GROMACS .gro file of C-alpha atoms in nm:
model
  243
    1MET     CA    1  -0.322   8.734  -3.946
    2LYS     CA    2  -0.692   8.606  -3.831
    3LYS     CA    3  -0.920   8.554  -4.192
    4ARG     CA    4  -1.274   8.514  -4.159
    5LEU     CA    5  -1.542   8.488  -4.433
    6ILE     CA    6  -1.685   8.819  -4.621
    7ASN     CA    7  -2.054   8.717  -4.682
    8LEU     CA    8  -2.158   8.367  -4.457
    9GLN     CA    9  -2.444   8.335  -4.743
   10PRO     CA   10  -2.311   8.025  -4.901
   11VAL     CA   11  -2.207   7.847  -4.588
   12LYS     CA   12  -2.564   7.896  -4.506
   13ASP     CA   13  -2.653   7.754  -4.801
   14LYS     CA   14  -2.422   7.441  -4.740
   15VAL     CA   15  -2.572   7.361  -4.449
   16ARG     CA   16  -2.915   7.423  -4.598
   17ASP     CA   17  -2.813   7.157  -4.885
   18LYS     CA   18  -2.684   6.921  -4.655
   19LEU     CA   19  -2.928   6.930  -4.387
   20ILE     CA   20  -3.221   6.889  -4.776
   21GLU     CA   21  -2.968   6.593  -4.806
   22LYS     CA   22  -2.985   6.411  -4.462
   23TYR     CA   23  -3.337   6.459  -4.423
   24ASN     CA   24  -3.423   6.252  -4.766
   25THR     CA   25  -3.181   6.005  -4.669
   26THR     CA   26  -3.313   5.946  -4.311
   27GLN     CA   27  -3.708   5.991  -4.449
   28PHE     CA   28  -3.684   5.639  -4.590
   29MET     CA   29  -3.496   5.527  -4.285
   30ASN     CA   30  -3.647   5.596  -3.999
   31MET     CA   31  -4.041   5.462  -3.947
   32ASN     CA   32  -4.093   5.725  -3.644
   33ASP     CA   33  -4.270   6.042  -3.646
   34THR     CA   34  -3.962   6.223  -3.515
   35ILE     CA   35  -3.628   6.262  -3.783
   36ASP     CA   36  -3.315   6.360  -3.567
   37ILE     CA   37  -3.034   6.564  -3.812
   38LYS     CA   38  -2.731   6.651  -3.626
   39LEU     CA   39  -2.471   6.860  -3.882
   40ASP     CA   40  -2.149   6.993  -3.779
   41VAL     CA   41  -2.165   7.327  -3.900
   42LYS     CA   42  -1.791   7.363  -3.809
   43ASP     CA   43  -1.646   7.105  -4.061
   44ILE     CA   44  -1.866   7.225  -4.311
   45LEU     CA   45  -1.707   7.587  -4.262
   46GLU     CA   46  -1.374   7.434  -4.290
   47GLU     CA   47  -1.479   7.222  -4.591
   48TYR     CA   48  -1.561   7.539  -4.737
   49MET     CA   49  -1.235   7.745  -4.698
   50ASN     CA   50  -1.037   7.481  -4.785
   51GLU     CA   51  -1.214   7.476  -5.111
   52ARG     CA   52  -1.095   7.845  -5.119
   53GLN     CA   53  -0.761   7.940  -5.347
   54SER     CA   54  -0.628   8.186  -5.179
   55THR     CA   55  -0.234   8.278  -5.039
   56GLU     CA   56  -0.261   8.478  -4.716
   57PRO     CA   57  -0.129   8.791  -4.875
   58GLN     CA   58   0.199   9.059  -4.767
   59VAL     CA   59   0.091   9.447  -4.796
   60PHE     CA   60   0.388   9.654  -4.878
   61ILE     CA   61   0.383  10.038  -4.927
   62THR     CA   62   0.654  10.259  -5.065
   63SER     CA   63   0.856  10.473  -4.874
   64GLU     CA   64   0.712  10.824  -4.974
   65ALA     CA   65   0.342  10.683  -4.977
   66TYR     CA   66   0.419  10.587  -4.558
   67ILE     CA   67   0.546  10.956  -4.542
   68LYS     CA   68   0.250  11.138  -4.681
   69MET     CA   69  -0.009  10.903  -4.504
   70ARG     CA   70   0.263  10.978  -4.190
   71THR     CA   71   0.270  11.358  -4.220
   72LEU     CA   72  -0.134  11.419  -4.278
   73VAL     CA   73  -0.194  11.203  -3.969
   74ASP     CA   74   0.051  11.359  -3.782
   75LYS     CA   75  -0.043  11.742  -3.856
   76THR     CA   76  -0.421  11.720  -3.871
   77SER     CA   77  -0.621  11.790  -3.553
   78THR     CA   78  -0.955  11.627  -3.727
   79GLU     CA   79  -1.007  11.298  -3.907
   80LEU     CA   80  -0.900  11.271  -4.257
   81GLY     CA   81  -0.876  10.967  -4.519
   82TRP     CA   82  -0.712  10.902  -4.868
   83TYR     CA   83  -0.755  10.656  -5.156
   84GLY     CA   84  -0.436  10.445  -5.291
   85PHE     CA   85  -0.299  10.316  -5.593
   86VAL     CA   86  -0.184   9.947  -5.527
   87SER     CA   87  -0.013   9.753  -5.744
   88LYS     CA   88   0.098   9.395  -5.770
   89LEU     CA   89   0.468   9.249  -5.781
   90PRO     CA   90   0.487   9.040  -6.075
   91GLY     CA   91   0.527   8.686  -6.055
   92LEU     CA   92   0.406   8.684  -5.670
   93ASP     CA   93   0.011   8.654  -5.613
   94ASN     CA   94  -0.018   8.748  -5.285
   95VAL     CA   95   0.226   9.031  -5.248
   96TYR     CA   96   0.097   9.368  -5.315
   97VAL     CA   97   0.215   9.733  -5.296
   98ILE     CA   98   0.081  10.015  -5.221
   99GLU     CA   99   0.238  10.292  -5.433
  100ASP     CA  100   0.103  10.630  -5.313
  101ILE     CA  101  -0.200  10.819  -5.181
  102ILE     CA  102  -0.414  11.082  -5.264
  103VAL     CA  103  -0.619  11.310  -5.041
  104TYR     CA  104  -0.999  11.318  -5.185
  105PRO     CA  105  -1.243  11.605  -5.140
  106GLN     CA  106  -1.421  11.602  -4.776
  107LYS     CA  107  -1.529  11.729  -4.512
  108VAL     CA  108  -1.440  11.679  -4.172
  109THR     CA  109  -1.493  11.711  -3.752
  110GLY     CA  110  -1.252  11.571  -3.494
  111ALA     CA  111  -1.394  11.250  -3.493
  112THR     CA  112  -1.548  11.203  -3.857
  113CYS     CA  113  -1.463  11.262  -4.218
  114GLU     CA  114  -1.725  11.221  -4.534
  115GLN     CA  115  -1.707  11.226  -4.910
  116ASP     CA  116  -1.760  11.577  -5.015
  117GLU     CA  117  -2.054  11.423  -5.297
  118ASP     CA  118  -2.085  11.790  -5.415
  119ARG     CA  119  -1.664  11.743  -5.527
  120MET     CA  120  -1.619  11.386  -5.569
  121PHE     CA  121  -1.761  11.351  -5.954
  122GLU     CA  122  -1.518  11.651  -6.035
  123PHE     CA  123  -1.237  11.459  -5.839
  124GLU     CA  124  -1.294  11.135  -6.038
  125MET     CA  125  -1.260  11.280  -6.359
  126SER     CA  126  -0.959  11.444  -6.218
  127LEU     CA  127  -0.803  11.031  -6.227
  128THR     CA  128  -0.628  10.889  -6.494
  129THR     CA  129  -0.780  10.559  -6.645
  130GLU     CA  130  -0.460  10.343  -6.454
  131GLN     CA  131  -0.550  10.563  -6.088
  132VAL     CA  132  -0.918  10.461  -6.120
  133ARG     CA  133  -0.818  10.048  -6.175
  134ALA     CA  134  -0.519  10.091  -5.922
  135ARG     CA  135  -0.717  10.241  -5.628
  136ARG     CA  136  -0.787   9.909  -5.429
  137PHE     CA  137  -0.688  10.075  -5.070
  138GLN     CA  138  -0.863  10.356  -4.820
  139GLY     CA  139  -0.707  10.465  -4.548
  140HIS     CA  140  -0.813  10.708  -4.287
  141SER     CA  141  -0.732  10.901  -3.910
  142HIS     CA  142  -0.842  10.832  -3.576
  143VAL     CA  143  -0.624  11.117  -3.447
  144ASN     CA  144  -0.585  11.028  -3.066
  145MET     CA  145  -0.848  10.777  -3.061
  146GLY     CA  146  -0.822  10.387  -3.073
  147VAL     CA  147  -0.819  10.268  -3.453
  148THR     CA  148  -1.097  10.001  -3.429
  149PRO     CA  149  -1.347  10.057  -3.720
  150SER     CA  150  -1.664  10.234  -3.647
  151GLY     CA  151  -2.061  10.149  -3.746
  152VAL     CA  152  -2.001  10.443  -3.956
  153ASP     CA  153  -1.652  10.338  -4.079
  154GLU     CA  154  -1.816   9.967  -4.160
  155ALA     CA  155  -2.060  10.099  -4.351
  156PHE     CA  156  -1.849  10.307  -4.555
  157TYR     CA  157  -1.628   9.990  -4.596
  158GLN     CA  158  -1.974   9.799  -4.768
  159ASP     CA  159  -2.041  10.077  -5.014
  160LEU     CA  160  -1.690  10.065  -5.126
  161LEU     CA  161  -1.653   9.657  -5.184
  162SER     CA  162  -1.987   9.719  -5.334
  163GLN     CA  163  -1.816   9.785  -5.640
  164VAL     CA  164  -1.490   9.573  -5.590
  165ARG     CA  165  -1.476   9.213  -5.745
  166ASP     CA  166  -1.075   9.120  -5.700
  167TYR     CA  167  -0.904   9.262  -5.345
  168TYR     CA  168  -0.966   9.600  -5.125
  169ILE     CA  169  -0.741   9.694  -4.865
  170ILE     CA  170  -0.847   9.890  -4.572
  171MET     CA  171  -0.649  10.116  -4.282
  172VAL     CA  172  -0.718  10.288  -3.941
  173THR     CA  173  -0.447  10.458  -3.792
  174ASN     CA  174  -0.392  10.764  -3.518
  175LYS     CA  175  -0.108  10.974  -3.424
  176ARG     CA  176   0.049  10.728  -3.192
  177GLY     CA  177   0.117  10.484  -3.476
  178GLU     CA  178  -0.131  10.266  -3.428
  179ASN     CA  179  -0.282  10.057  -3.716
  180HIS     CA  180  -0.620   9.824  -3.804
  181ILE     CA  181  -0.534   9.663  -4.149
  182ARG     CA  182  -0.759   9.418  -4.364
  183PHE     CA  183  -0.713   9.262  -4.677
  184TYR     CA  184  -1.033   9.137  -4.877
  185ASP     CA  185  -1.030   8.885  -5.111
  186MET     CA  186  -1.319   8.949  -5.295
  187GLU     CA  187  -1.249   8.662  -5.500
  188ASN     CA  188  -1.234   8.382  -5.249
  189ASN     CA  189  -1.472   8.543  -5.013
  190ILE     CA  190  -1.238   8.668  -4.741
  191VAL     CA  191  -1.127   8.895  -4.543
  192TYR     CA  192  -0.750   8.896  -4.384
  193THR     CA  193  -0.719   9.085  -4.073
  194GLU     CA  194  -0.481   9.208  -3.833
  195LEU     CA  195  -0.191   9.271  -4.110
  196GLU     CA  196   0.139   9.393  -4.061
  197LEU     CA  197   0.227   9.720  -4.281
  198LYS     CA  198   0.576   9.663  -4.473
  199ILE     CA  199   0.750   9.974  -4.596
  200LEU     CA  200   0.949   9.910  -4.903
  201LEU     CA  201   1.283  10.180  -4.979
  202GLU     CA  202   1.292  10.318  -5.303
  203ASN     CA  203   1.593  10.038  -5.424
  204GLY     CA  204   1.268   9.830  -5.388
  205THR     CA  205   1.397   9.636  -5.058
  206GLY     CA  206   1.198   9.607  -4.745
  207VAL     CA  207   1.288   9.826  -4.457
  208ASP     CA  208   1.275   9.501  -4.275
  209GLN     CA  209   1.528   9.346  -4.502
  210TRP     CA  210   1.718   9.648  -4.466
  211TYR     CA  211   1.734   9.636  -4.088
  212ASP     CA  212   1.832   9.254  -4.087
  213THR     CA  213   2.137   9.355  -4.293
  214ALA     CA  214   2.270   9.646  -4.094
  215MET     CA  215   2.245   9.438  -3.784
  216GLU     CA  216   2.503   9.204  -3.936
  217ASN     CA  217   2.765   9.444  -3.855
  218LEU     CA  218   2.667   9.482  -3.463
  219GLU     CA  219   2.919   9.304  -3.246
  220LYS     CA  220   2.779   9.198  -2.932
  221PRO     CA  221   3.018   9.150  -2.601
  222ILE     CA  222   3.035   8.797  -2.497
  223PRO     CA  223   2.885   8.772  -2.178
  224VAL     CA  224   3.095   8.725  -1.846
  225VAL     CA  225   2.942   8.401  -1.646
  226THR     CA  226   3.095   8.451  -1.262
  227ASN     CA  227   3.117   8.184  -1.059
  228THR     CA  228   3.199   8.140  -0.700
  229ILE     CA  229   3.330   7.822  -0.575
  230GLY     CA  230   3.413   7.860  -0.165
  231ASN     CA  231   3.548   8.201  -0.090
  232THR     CA  232   3.719   8.218  -0.539
  233ASN     CA  233   3.568   8.438  -0.738
  234PHE     CA  234   3.603   8.294  -1.112
  235LYS     CA  235   3.497   8.447  -1.395
  236GLY     CA  236   3.446   8.314  -1.759
  237SER     CA  237   3.307   8.011  -1.874
  238ILE     CA  238   3.358   7.727  -1.662
  239PHE     CA  239   3.452   7.519  -1.958
  240ASP     CA  240   3.721   7.754  -2.074
  241ASP     CA  241   4.094   7.550  -2.117
  242GLU     CA  242   4.302   7.616  -1.915
  243GLU     CA  243   4.620   7.800  -2.043
   0.00000   0.00000   0.00000
């Protein structure tokens, strides 16, 4: 998982303030016409990041929502997009669950999908208040292409994020099952990338946890080591006790 700033302006403001502070301090100590001011921007950036009260997010998706999403991608020959309803697990500030997804009105081609603005008002009005509040996920398919967001995608994300004050999740996927996932922590001005999407089973167990439990029932054979001593082949551990 990697993280970076969403908006660089706060750091630029810190750099400006530091430059002014250093200038004012140095001006009275330097009798020359030239004042040499140096700043370590990396230190300023690290200081800003350390001030953010943010924890790395974990993003889960219910098995039902995951099946719906994969069915859309696998059975559709064009790009298409969807929204998702997200909840936070009680008592766990950094765990988010995509509960369900819904396809919005859109115009699609093999390489694009755009909201159908003529039909979006009716779609928006069909959502409940709870759904509007929980709509914190947007995903779309790149069909058989790579999952790096395009310039059009990035512009669409900026438009989405302009209305968000807490958090938002975006995802690009394709028929090969490749994913590009971002988590925007708007409150702390941080976007996390290269996230893993974890599947949550109906009983609330993560599929990875289920897998680990299932593997406990597998018994693997103990490897047999063959050592050649002179002309004699000896199988087993050389540390085995003799009977």
